[in-house]
PDB file of C-alpha atoms in Angstrom:
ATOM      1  CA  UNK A   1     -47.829  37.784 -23.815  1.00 48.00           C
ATOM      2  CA  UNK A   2     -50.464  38.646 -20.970  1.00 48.00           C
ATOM      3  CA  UNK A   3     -53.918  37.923 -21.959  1.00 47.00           C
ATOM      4  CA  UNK A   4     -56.828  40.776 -20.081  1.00 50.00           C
ATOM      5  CA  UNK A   5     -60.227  40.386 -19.495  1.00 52.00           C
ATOM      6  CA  UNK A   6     -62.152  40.468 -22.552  1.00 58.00           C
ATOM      7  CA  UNK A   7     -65.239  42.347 -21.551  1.00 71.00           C
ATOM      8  CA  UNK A   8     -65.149  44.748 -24.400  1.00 65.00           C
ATOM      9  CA  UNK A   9     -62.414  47.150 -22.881  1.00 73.00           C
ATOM     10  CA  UNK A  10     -59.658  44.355 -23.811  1.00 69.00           C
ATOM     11  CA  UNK A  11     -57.633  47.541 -25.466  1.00 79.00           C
ATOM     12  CA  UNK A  12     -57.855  49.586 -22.677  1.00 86.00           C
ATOM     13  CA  UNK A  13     -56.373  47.294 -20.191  1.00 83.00           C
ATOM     14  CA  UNK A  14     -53.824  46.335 -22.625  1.00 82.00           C
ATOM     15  CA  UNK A  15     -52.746  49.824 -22.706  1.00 87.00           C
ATOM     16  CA  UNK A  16     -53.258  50.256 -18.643  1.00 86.00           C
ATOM     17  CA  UNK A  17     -50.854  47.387 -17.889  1.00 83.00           C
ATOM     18  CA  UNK A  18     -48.271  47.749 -20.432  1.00 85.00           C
ATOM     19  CA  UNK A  19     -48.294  51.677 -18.983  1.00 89.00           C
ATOM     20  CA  UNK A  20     -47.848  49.840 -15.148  1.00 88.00           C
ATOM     21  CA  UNK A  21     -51.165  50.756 -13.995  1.00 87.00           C
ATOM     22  CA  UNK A  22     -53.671  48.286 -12.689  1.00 81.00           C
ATOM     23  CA  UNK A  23     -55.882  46.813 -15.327  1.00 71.00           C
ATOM     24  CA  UNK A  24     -59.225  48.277 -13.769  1.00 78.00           C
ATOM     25  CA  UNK A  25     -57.523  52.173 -14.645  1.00 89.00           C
ATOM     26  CA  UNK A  26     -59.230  51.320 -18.234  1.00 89.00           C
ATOM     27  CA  UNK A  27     -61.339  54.153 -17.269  1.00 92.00           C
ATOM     28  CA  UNK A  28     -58.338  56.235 -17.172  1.00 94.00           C
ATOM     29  CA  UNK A  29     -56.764  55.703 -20.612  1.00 93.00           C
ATOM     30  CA  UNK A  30     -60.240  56.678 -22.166  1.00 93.00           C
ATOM     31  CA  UNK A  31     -60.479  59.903 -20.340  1.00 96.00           C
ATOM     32  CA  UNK A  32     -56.572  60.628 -21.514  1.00 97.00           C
ATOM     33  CA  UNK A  33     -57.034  59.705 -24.809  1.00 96.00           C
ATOM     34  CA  UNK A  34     -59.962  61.843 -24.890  1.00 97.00           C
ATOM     35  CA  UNK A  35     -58.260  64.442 -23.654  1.00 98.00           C
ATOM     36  CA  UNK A  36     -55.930  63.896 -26.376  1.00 98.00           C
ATOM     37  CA  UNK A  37     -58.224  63.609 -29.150  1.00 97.00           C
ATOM     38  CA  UNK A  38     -60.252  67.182 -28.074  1.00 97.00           C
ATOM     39  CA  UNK A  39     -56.950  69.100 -27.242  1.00 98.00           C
ATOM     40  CA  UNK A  40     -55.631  68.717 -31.138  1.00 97.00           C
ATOM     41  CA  UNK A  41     -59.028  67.667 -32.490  1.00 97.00           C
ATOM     42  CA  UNK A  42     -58.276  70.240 -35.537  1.00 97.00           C
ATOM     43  CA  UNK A  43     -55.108  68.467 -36.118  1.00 96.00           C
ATOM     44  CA  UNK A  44     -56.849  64.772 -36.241  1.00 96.00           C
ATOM     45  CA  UNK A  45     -59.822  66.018 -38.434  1.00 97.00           C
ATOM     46  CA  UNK A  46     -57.107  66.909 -40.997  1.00 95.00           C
ATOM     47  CA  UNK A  47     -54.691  63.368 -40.006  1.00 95.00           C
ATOM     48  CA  UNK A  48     -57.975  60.909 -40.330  1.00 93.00           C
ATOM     49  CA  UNK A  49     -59.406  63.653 -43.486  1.00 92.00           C
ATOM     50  CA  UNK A  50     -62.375  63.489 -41.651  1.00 91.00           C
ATOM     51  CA  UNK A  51     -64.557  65.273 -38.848  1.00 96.00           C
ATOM     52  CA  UNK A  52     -66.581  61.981 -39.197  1.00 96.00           C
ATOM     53  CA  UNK A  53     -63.848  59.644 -38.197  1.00 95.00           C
ATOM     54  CA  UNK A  54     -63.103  62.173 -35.067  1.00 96.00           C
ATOM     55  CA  UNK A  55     -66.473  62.274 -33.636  1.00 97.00           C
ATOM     56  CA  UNK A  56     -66.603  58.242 -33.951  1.00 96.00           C
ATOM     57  CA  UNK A  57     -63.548  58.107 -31.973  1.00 96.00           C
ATOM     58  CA  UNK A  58     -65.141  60.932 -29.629  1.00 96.00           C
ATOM     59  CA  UNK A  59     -68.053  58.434 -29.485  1.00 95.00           C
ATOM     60  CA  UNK A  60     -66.059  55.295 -28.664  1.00 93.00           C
ATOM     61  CA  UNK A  61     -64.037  56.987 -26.378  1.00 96.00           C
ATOM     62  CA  UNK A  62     -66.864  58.316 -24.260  1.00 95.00           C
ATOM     63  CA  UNK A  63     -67.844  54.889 -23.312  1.00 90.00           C
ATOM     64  CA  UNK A  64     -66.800  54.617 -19.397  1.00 91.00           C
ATOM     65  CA  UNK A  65     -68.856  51.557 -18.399  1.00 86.00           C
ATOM     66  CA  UNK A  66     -68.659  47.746 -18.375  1.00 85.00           C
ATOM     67  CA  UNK A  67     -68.770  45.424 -21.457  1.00 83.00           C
ATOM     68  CA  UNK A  68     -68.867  48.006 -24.539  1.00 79.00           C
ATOM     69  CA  UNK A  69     -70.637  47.467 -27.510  1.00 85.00           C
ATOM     70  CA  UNK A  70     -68.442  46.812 -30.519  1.00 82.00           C
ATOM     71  CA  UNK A  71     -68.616  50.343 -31.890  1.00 87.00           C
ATOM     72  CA  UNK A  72     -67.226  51.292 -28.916  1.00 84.00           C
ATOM     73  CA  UNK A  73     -64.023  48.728 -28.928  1.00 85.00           C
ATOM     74  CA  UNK A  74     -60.613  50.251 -28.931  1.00 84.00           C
ATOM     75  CA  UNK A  75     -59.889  50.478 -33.206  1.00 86.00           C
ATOM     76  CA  UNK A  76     -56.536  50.031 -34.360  1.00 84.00           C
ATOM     77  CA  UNK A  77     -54.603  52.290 -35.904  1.00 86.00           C
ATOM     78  CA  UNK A  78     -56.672  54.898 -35.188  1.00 91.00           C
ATOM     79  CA  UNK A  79     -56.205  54.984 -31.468  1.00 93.00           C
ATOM     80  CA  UNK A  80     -52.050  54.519 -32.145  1.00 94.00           C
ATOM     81  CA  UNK A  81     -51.807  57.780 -32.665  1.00 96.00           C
ATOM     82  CA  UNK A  82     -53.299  59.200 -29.522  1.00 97.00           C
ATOM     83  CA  UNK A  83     -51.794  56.343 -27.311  1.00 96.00           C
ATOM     84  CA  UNK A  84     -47.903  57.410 -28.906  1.00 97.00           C
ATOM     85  CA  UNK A  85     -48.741  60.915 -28.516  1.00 97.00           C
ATOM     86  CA  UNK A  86     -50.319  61.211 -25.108  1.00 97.00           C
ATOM     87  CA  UNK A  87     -47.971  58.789 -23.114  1.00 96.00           C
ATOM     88  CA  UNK A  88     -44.919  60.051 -25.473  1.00 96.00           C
ATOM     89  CA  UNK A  89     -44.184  55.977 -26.073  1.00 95.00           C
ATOM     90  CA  UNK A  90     -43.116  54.389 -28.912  1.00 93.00           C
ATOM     91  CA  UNK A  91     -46.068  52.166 -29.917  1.00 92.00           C
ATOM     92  CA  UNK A  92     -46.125  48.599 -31.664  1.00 89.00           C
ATOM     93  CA  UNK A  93     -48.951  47.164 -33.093  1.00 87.00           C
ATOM     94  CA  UNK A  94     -48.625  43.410 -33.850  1.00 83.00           C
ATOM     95  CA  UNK A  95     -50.773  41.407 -35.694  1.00 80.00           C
ATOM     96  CA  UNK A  96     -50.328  38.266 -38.076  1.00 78.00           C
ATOM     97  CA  UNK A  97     -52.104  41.032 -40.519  1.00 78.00           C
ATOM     98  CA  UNK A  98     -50.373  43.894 -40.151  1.00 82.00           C
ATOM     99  CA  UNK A  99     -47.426  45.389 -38.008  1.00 85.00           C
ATOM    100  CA  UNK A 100     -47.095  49.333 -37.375  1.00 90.00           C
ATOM    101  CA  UNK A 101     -45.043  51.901 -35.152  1.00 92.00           C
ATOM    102  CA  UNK A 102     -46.570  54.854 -33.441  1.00 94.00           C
ATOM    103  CA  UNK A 103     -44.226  57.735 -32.641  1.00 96.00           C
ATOM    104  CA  UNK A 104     -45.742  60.958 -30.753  1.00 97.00           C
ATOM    105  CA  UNK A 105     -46.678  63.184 -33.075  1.00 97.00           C
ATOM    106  CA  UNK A 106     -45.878  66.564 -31.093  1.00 96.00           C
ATOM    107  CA  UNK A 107     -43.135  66.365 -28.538  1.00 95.00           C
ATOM    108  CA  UNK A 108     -39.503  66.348 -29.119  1.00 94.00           C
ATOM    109  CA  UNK A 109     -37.586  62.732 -28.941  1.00 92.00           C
ATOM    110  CA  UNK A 110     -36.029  62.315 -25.279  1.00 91.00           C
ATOM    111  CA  UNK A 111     -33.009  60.140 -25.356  1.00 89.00           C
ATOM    112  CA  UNK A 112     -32.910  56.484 -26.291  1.00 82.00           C
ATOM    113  CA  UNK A 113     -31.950  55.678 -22.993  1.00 84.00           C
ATOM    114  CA  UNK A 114     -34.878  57.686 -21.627  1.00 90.00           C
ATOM    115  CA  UNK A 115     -37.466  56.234 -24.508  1.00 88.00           C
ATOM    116  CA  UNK A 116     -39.845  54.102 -23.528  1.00 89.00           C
ATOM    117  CA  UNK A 117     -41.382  51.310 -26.069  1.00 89.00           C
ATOM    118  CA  UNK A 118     -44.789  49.269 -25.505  1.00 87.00           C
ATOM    119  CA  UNK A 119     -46.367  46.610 -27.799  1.00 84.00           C
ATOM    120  CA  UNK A 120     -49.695  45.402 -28.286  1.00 85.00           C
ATOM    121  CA  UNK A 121     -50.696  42.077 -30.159  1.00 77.00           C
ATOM    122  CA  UNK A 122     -54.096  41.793 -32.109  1.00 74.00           C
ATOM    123  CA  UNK A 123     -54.701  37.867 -32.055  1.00 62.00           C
ATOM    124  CA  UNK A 124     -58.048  35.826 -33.270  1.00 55.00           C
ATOM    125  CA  UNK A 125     -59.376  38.821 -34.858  1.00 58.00           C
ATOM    126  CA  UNK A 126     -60.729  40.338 -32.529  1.00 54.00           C
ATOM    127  CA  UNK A 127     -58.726  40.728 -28.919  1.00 49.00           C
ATOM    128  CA  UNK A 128     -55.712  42.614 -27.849  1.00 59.00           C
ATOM    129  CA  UNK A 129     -53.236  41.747 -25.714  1.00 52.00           C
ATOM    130  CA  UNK A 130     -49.870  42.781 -24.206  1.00 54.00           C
ATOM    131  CA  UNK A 131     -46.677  41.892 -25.223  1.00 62.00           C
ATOM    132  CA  UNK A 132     -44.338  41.854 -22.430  1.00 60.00           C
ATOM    133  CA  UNK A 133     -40.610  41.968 -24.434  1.00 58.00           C
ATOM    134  CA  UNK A 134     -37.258  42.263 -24.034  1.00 57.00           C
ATOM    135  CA  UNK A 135     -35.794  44.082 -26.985  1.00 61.00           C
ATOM    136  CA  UNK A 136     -32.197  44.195 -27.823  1.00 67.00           C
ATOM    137  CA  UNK A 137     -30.584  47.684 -28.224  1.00 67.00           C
ATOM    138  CA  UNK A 138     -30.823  47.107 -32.371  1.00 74.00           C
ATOM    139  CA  UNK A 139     -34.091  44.965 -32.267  1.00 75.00           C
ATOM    140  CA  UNK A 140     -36.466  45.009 -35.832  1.00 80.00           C
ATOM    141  CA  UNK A 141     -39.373  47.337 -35.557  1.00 82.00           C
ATOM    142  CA  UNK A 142     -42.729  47.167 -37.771  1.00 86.00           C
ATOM    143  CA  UNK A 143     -42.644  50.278 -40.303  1.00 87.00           C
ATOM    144  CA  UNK A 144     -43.686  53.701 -39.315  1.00 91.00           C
ATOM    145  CA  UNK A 145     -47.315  54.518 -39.625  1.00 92.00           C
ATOM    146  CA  UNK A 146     -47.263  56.407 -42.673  1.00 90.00           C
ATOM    147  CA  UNK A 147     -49.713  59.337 -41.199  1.00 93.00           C
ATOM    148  CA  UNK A 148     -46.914  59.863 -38.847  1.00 94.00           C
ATOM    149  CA  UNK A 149     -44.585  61.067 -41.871  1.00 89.00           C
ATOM    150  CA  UNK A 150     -47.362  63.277 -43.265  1.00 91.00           C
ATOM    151  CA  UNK A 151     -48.415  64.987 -40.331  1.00 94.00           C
ATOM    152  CA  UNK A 152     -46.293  65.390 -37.485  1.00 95.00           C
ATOM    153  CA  UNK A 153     -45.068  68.198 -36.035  1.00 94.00           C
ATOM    154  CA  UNK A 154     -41.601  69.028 -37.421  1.00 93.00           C
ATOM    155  CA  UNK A 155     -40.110  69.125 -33.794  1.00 90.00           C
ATOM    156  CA  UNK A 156     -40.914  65.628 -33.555  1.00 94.00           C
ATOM    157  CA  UNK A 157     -39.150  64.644 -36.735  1.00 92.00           C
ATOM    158  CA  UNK A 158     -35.700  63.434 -35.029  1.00 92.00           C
ATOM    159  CA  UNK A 159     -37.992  60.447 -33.615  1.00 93.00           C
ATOM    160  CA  UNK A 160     -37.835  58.717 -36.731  1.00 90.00           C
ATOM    161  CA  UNK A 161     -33.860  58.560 -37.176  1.00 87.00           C
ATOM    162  CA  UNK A 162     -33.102  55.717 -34.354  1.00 83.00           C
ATOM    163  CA  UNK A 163     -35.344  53.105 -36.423  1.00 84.00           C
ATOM    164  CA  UNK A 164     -34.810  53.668 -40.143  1.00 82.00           C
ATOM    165  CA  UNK A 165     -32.403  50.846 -40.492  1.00 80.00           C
ATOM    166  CA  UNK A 166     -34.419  49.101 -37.653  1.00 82.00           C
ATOM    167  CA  UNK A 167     -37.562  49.112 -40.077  1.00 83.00           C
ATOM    168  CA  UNK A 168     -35.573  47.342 -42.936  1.00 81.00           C
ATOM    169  CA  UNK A 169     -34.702  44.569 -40.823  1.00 82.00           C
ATOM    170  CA  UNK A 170     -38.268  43.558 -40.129  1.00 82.00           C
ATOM    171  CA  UNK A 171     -39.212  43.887 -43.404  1.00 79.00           C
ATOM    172  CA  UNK A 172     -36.209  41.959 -44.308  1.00 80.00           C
ATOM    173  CA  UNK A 173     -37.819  39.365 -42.195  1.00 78.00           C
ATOM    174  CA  UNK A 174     -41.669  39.186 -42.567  1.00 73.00           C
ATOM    175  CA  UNK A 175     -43.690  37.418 -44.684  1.00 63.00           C
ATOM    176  CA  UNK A 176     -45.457  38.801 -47.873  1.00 63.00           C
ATOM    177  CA  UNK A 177     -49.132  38.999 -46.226  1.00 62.00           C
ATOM    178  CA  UNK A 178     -48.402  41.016 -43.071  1.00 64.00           C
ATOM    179  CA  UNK A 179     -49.030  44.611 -44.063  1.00 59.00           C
ATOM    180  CA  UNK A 180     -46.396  47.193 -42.776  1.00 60.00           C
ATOM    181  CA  UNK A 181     -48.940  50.071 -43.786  1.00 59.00           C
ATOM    182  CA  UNK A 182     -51.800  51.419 -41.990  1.00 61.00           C
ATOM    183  CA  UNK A 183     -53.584  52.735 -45.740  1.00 53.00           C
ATOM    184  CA  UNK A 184     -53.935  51.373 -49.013  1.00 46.00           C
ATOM    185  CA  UNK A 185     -55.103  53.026 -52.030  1.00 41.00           C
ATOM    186  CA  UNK A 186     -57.759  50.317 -53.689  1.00 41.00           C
ATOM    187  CA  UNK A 187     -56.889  50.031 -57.613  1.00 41.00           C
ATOM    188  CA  UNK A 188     -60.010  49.400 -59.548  1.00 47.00           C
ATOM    189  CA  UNK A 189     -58.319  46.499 -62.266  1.00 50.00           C
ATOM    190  CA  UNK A 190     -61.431  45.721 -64.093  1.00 48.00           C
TER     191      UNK A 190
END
């Protein structure tokens, strides 16, 4: 794991360095996932049901300066989705709380050979950091973000076939109070 300054833009730089840039391009992954966000805003409005939850991502995106407020904090999973999609990456989200997968939502899979996997840890709450692995050829991956099934594009479907058996292996091994969802539908029991 490589711990990054924690000024507010923690995400960022995680992002920055796992992508080989230096951790000061921050500024750079906001602009792309910006970029991202406004080229196929229509189709995010209809993935996050909500113009609301697109202009607060517009809003913490726009942030280009020093030591962010917390409403302006890279938010997780919201951001997966434009970080797979942009950089066409396979994304991991690790937490003790939950565990997801990010696959592009647009683009085509390139090879497995070709594909190129980063991971990011959420630790104390509040912090992100990069997680610098090694990953076997048949290595357990965190289940995919459920959004991803729903509305991807269906060129991009093939993504999903290298890590179906993948998937069942980490669940096979994770406890019972790491979620492997990114949604939950709250049951009213009273």
């Amino acid at each position: 794991m490589k711990d990054v300054d924690g000024d507010g833009n923690y995400g960022f730089r995680t992002i920055v360095g796992l992508l080989g840039l230096g951790e000061n391009d921050w500024v750079q992954v906001r602009h792309d996932l910006l970029l991202e966000l406004n080229n196929h805003r229509d189709e995010y409005v209809v993935l996050h049901e909500s113009h609301k939850r697109v202009e607060e991502l517009t809003h913490i995106l726009s942030y280009f300066e020093d030591s962010p407020s917390f409403d302006c904090w890279m938010t997780m999973p919201d951001m997966g989705y434009l970080i797979a999609s942009f950089y066409n990456v396979v994304l991991y989200h690790l937490s003790l709380q939950q565990c997801l997968t990010f696959l592009p939502l647009r683009s085509p899979p390139v090879t497995l050979a070709d594909r190129r996997a980063i991971a990011i840890g959420f630790v104390n709450g509040n912090h992100f950091v990069q997680v610098q692995v090694v990953l076997e050829a048949d290595h357990p991956v965190p289940s995919i973000v459920v959004l991803w099934r729903v509305h991807h594009h269906p060129y991009a479907s093939e993504w999903e076939n290298a890590y179906v058996s993948r998937v069942q292996k980490f669940k096979d091994n994770i406890g019972p109070n790491v979620a492997t969802r990114e949604i939950f539908h709250v049951v009213d029991i009273d």
